[in-house]
Short mmCIF file of C-alpha atoms in Angstrom, two decimals:
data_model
loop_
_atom_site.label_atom_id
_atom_site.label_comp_id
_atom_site.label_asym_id
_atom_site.label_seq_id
_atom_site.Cartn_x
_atom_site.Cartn_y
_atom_site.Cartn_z
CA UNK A 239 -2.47 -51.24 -13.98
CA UNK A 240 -0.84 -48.65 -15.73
CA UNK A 241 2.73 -47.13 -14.20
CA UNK A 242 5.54 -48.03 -12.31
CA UNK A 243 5.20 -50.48 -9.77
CA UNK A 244 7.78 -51.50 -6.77
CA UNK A 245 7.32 -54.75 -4.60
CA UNK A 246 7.49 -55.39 -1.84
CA UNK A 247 6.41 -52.24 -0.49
CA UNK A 248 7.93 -53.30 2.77
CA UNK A 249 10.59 -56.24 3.28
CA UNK A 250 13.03 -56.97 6.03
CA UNK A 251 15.57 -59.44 5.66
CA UNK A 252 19.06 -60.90 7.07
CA UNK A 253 22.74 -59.91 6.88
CA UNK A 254 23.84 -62.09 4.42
CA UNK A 255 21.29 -62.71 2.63
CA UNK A 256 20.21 -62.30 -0.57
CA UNK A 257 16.95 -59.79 -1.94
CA UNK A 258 15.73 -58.31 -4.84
CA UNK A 259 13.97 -55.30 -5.53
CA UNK A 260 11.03 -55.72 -8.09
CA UNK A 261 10.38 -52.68 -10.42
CA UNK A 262 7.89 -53.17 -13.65
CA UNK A 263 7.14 -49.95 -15.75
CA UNK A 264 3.87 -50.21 -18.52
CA UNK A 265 4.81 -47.60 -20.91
CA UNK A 266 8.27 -48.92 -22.43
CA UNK A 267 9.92 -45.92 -21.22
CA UNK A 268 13.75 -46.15 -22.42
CA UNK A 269 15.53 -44.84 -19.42
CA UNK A 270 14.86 -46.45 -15.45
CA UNK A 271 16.59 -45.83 -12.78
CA UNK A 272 17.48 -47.00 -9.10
CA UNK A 273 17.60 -44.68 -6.25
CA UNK A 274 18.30 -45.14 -2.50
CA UNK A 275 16.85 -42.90 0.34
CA UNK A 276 18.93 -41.95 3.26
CA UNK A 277 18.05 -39.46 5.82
CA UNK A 278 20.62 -36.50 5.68
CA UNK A 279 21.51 -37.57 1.83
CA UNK A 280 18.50 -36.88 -0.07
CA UNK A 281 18.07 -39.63 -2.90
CA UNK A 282 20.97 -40.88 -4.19
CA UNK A 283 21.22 -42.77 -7.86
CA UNK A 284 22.92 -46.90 -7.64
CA UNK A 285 22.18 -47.91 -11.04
CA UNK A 286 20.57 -46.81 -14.11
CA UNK A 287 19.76 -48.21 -17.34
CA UNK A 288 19.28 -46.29 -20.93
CA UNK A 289 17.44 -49.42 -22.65
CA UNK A 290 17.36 -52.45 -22.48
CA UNK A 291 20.43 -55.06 -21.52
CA UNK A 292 22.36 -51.24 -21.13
CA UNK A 293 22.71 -50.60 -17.43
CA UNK A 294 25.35 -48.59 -15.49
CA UNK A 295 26.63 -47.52 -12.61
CA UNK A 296 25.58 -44.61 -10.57
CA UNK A 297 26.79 -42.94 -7.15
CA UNK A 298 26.40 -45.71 -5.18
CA UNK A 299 26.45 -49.03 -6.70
CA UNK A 300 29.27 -51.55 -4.20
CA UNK A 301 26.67 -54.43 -3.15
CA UNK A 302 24.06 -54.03 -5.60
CA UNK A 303 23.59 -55.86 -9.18
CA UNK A 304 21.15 -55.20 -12.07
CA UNK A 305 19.50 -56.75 -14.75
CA UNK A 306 17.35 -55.27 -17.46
CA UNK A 307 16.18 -58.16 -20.00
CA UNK A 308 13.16 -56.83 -20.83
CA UNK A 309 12.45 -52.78 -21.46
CA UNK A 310 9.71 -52.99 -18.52
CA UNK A 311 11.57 -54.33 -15.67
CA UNK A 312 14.40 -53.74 -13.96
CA UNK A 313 15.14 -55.66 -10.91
CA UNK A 314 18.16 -54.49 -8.72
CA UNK A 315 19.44 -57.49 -6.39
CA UNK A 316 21.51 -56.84 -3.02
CA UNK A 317 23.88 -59.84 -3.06
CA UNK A 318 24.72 -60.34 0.68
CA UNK A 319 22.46 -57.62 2.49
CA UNK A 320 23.92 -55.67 4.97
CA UNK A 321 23.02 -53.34 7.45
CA UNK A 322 24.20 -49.89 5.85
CA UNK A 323 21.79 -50.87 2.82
CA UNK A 324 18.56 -50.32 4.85
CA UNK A 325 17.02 -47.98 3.41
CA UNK A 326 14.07 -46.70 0.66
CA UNK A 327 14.05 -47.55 -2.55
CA UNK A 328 12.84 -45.76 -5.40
CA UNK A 329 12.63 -47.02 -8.44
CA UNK A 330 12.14 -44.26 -11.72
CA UNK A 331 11.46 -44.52 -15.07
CA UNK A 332 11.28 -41.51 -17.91
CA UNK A 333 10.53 -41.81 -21.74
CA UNK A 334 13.52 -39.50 -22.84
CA UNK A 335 16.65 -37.56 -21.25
CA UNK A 336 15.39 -34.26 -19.52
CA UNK A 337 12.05 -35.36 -19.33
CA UNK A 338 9.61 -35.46 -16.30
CA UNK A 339 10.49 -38.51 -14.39
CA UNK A 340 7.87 -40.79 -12.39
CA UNK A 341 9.11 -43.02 -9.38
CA UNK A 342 7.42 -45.42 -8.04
CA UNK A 343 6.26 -45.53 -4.15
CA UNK A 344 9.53 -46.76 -2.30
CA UNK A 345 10.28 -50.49 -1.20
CA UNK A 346 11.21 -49.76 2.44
CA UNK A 347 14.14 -52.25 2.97
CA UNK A 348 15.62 -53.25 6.75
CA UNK A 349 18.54 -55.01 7.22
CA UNK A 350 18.91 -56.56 10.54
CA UNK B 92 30.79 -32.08 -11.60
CA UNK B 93 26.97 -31.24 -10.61
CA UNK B 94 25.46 -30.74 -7.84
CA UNK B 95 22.58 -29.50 -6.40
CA UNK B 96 22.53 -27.00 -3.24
CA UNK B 97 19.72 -26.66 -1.05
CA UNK B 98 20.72 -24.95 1.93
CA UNK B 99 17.78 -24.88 4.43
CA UNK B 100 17.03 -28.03 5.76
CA UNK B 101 13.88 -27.22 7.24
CA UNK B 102 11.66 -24.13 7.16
CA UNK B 103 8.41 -23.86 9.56
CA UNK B 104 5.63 -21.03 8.78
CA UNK B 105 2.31 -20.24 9.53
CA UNK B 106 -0.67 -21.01 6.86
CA UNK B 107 -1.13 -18.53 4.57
CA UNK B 108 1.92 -16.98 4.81
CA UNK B 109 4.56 -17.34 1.51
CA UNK B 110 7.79 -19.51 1.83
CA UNK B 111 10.69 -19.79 -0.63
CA UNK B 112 12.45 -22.70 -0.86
CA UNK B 113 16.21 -22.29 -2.63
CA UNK B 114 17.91 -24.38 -4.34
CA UNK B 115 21.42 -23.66 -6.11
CA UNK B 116 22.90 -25.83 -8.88
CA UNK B 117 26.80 -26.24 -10.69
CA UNK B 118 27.30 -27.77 -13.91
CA UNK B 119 29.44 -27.19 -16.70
CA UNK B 120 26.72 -28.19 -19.56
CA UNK B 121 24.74 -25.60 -21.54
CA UNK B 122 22.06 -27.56 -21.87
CA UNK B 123 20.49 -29.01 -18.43
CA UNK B 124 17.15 -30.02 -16.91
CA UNK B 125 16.04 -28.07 -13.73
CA UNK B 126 13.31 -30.53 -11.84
CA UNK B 127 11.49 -29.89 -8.42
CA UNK B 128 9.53 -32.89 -6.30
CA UNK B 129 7.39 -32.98 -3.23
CA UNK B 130 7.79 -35.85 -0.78
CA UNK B 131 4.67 -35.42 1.31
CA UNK B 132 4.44 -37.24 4.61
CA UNK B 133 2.98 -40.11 2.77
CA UNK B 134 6.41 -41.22 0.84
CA UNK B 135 5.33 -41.35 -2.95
CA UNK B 136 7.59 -38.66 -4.86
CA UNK B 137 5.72 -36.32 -6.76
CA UNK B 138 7.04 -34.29 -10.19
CA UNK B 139 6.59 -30.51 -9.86
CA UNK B 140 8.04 -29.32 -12.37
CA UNK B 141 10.57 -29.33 -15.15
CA UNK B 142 13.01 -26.65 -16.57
CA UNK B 143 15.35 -26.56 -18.87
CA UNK B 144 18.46 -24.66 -19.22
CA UNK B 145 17.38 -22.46 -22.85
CA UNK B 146 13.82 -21.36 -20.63
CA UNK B 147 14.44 -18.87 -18.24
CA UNK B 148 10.95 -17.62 -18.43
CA UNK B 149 9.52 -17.99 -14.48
CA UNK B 150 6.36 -20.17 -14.33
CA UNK B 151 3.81 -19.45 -12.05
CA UNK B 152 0.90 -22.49 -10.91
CA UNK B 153 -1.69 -21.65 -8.76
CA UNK B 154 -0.11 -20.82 -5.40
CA UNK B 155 3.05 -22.40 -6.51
CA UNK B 156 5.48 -20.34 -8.81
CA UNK B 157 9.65 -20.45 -10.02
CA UNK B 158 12.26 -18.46 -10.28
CA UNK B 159 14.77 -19.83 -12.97
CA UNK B 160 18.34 -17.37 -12.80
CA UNK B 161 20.87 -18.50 -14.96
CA UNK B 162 23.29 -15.29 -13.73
CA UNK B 163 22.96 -17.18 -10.17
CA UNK B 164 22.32 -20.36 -10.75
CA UNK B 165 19.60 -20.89 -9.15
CA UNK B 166 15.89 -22.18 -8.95
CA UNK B 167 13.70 -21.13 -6.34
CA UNK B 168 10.56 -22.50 -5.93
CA UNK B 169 8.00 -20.14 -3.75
CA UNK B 170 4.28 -21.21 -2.23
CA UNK B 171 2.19 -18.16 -1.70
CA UNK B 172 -0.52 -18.36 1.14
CA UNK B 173 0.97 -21.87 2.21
CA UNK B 174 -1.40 -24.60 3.60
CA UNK B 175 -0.99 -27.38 6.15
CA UNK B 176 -1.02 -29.52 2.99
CA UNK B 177 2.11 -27.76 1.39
CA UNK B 178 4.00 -29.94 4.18
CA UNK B 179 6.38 -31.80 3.07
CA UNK B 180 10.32 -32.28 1.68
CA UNK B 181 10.61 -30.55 -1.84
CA UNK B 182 13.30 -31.73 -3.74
CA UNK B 183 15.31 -29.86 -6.12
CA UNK B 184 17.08 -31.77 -9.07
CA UNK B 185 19.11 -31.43 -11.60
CA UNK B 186 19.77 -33.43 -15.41
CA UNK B 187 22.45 -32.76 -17.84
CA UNK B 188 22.53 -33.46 -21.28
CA UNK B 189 25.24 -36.15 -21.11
CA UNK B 190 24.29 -37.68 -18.16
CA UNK B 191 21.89 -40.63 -19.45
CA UNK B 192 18.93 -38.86 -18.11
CA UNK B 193 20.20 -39.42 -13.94
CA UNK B 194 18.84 -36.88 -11.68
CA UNK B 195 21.44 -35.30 -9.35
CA UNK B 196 19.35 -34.86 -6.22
CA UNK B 197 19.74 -31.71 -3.55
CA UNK B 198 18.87 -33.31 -0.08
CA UNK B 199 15.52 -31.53 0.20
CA UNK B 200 14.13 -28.93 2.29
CA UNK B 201 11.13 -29.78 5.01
CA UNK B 202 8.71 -27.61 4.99
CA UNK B 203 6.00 -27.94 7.83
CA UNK B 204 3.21 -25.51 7.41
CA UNK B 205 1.25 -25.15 11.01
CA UNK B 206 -2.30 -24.25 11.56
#
């Protein structure tokens, strides 16, 4: 299917462990982007990447890693999951700077 | 630094009457990306619209129109004749020209339109 795509939609996991975030994107859009939802902060940017194997840092990155290999995915990994990291997950992509940008529907990560 | 502004954390009106939803923005770039989203209840985030900083011409979309002031720095977004489907959070965002394309969120206004 055409888009951006998250999975899981939903996952809960342990503190301490280990989870990844899956985002794939079919129209080789240069620029994606990770965002975290918190009620009473709006969405709020971890990491972001301009093409691929170029990623960066964004507001919020402590606990979270990235990879982008390949221009379609971009996978962001909590290391040791904690409880102050549940939260929603967007993942975004965009073709250019300043362009519209199209998220994907939310992985809805608890930590317990 | 940016940032996005949006001051009223919820709203509540009655269908069919008109809401304005504010949003207030700082950056030191000429040249900047204005961007509002809807959140309905339903989670998915959904692109409005985009501005950008040398287009202060308001745009007006069915019920939904926008007020783009430089002088103020703002851009307000207004629903005329609101419906129970207008509920949501709207999301006001901003992009400047240096910043690799990230999206400086405002933490969104509720809107809850009642029957």
């Amino acid at each position: 299917d055409a888009g951006i795509t998250q999975s899981p939609r939903y996952k809960i996991t342990e503190t301490g462990r280990q989870v990844t975030l899956m985002c794939h994107q079919t129209w080789s859009h240069s620029y994606m982007f990770w965002y975290r939802q918190d009620l009473g902060h709006g969405l709020r940017l971890i990491y972001y990447s301009a093409a691929a194997d170029i990623t960066d840092k964004g507001e919020v990155p402590d606990g979270y890693v990235v990879s982008r290999s390949k221009t379609e995915n971009f996978p962001l990994t909590l290391e040791s999951a904690t409880r102050s990291q549940t939260s929603v997950y967007f993942c975004a992509s965009s073709v250019e700077q300043g362009r519209g940008y199209t998220f994907g529907s939310g992985t809805r990560l608890t930590v317990v | 630094a940016q940032k996005v502004t949006q001051a009223q954390t919820e709203i509540s009106v009655v269908e069919k009457e008109d809401v304005t939803l504010d949003c207030v923005y700082e950056t030191r770039d000429t040249t900047y990306y204005l961007f509002w989203y809807k959140q309905p209840p339903s989670g998915e985030l959904v692109f409005l619209i985009r501005r950008n900083s040398f287009d202060e011409q308001n745009e007006i979309s069915g019920r939904y129109s926008w007020n783009f002031q430089k002088s103020t720095s703002s851009f307000n977004f207004t629903i005329t004749a609101s419906q129970v489907v207008d509920s949501a959070v709207y999301f006001c965002a901003l992009s400047e020209e240096g910043s690799q394309g990230n999206l400086i969120f405002g933490k969104g206004t509720k809107l809850s339109v009642k029957p």
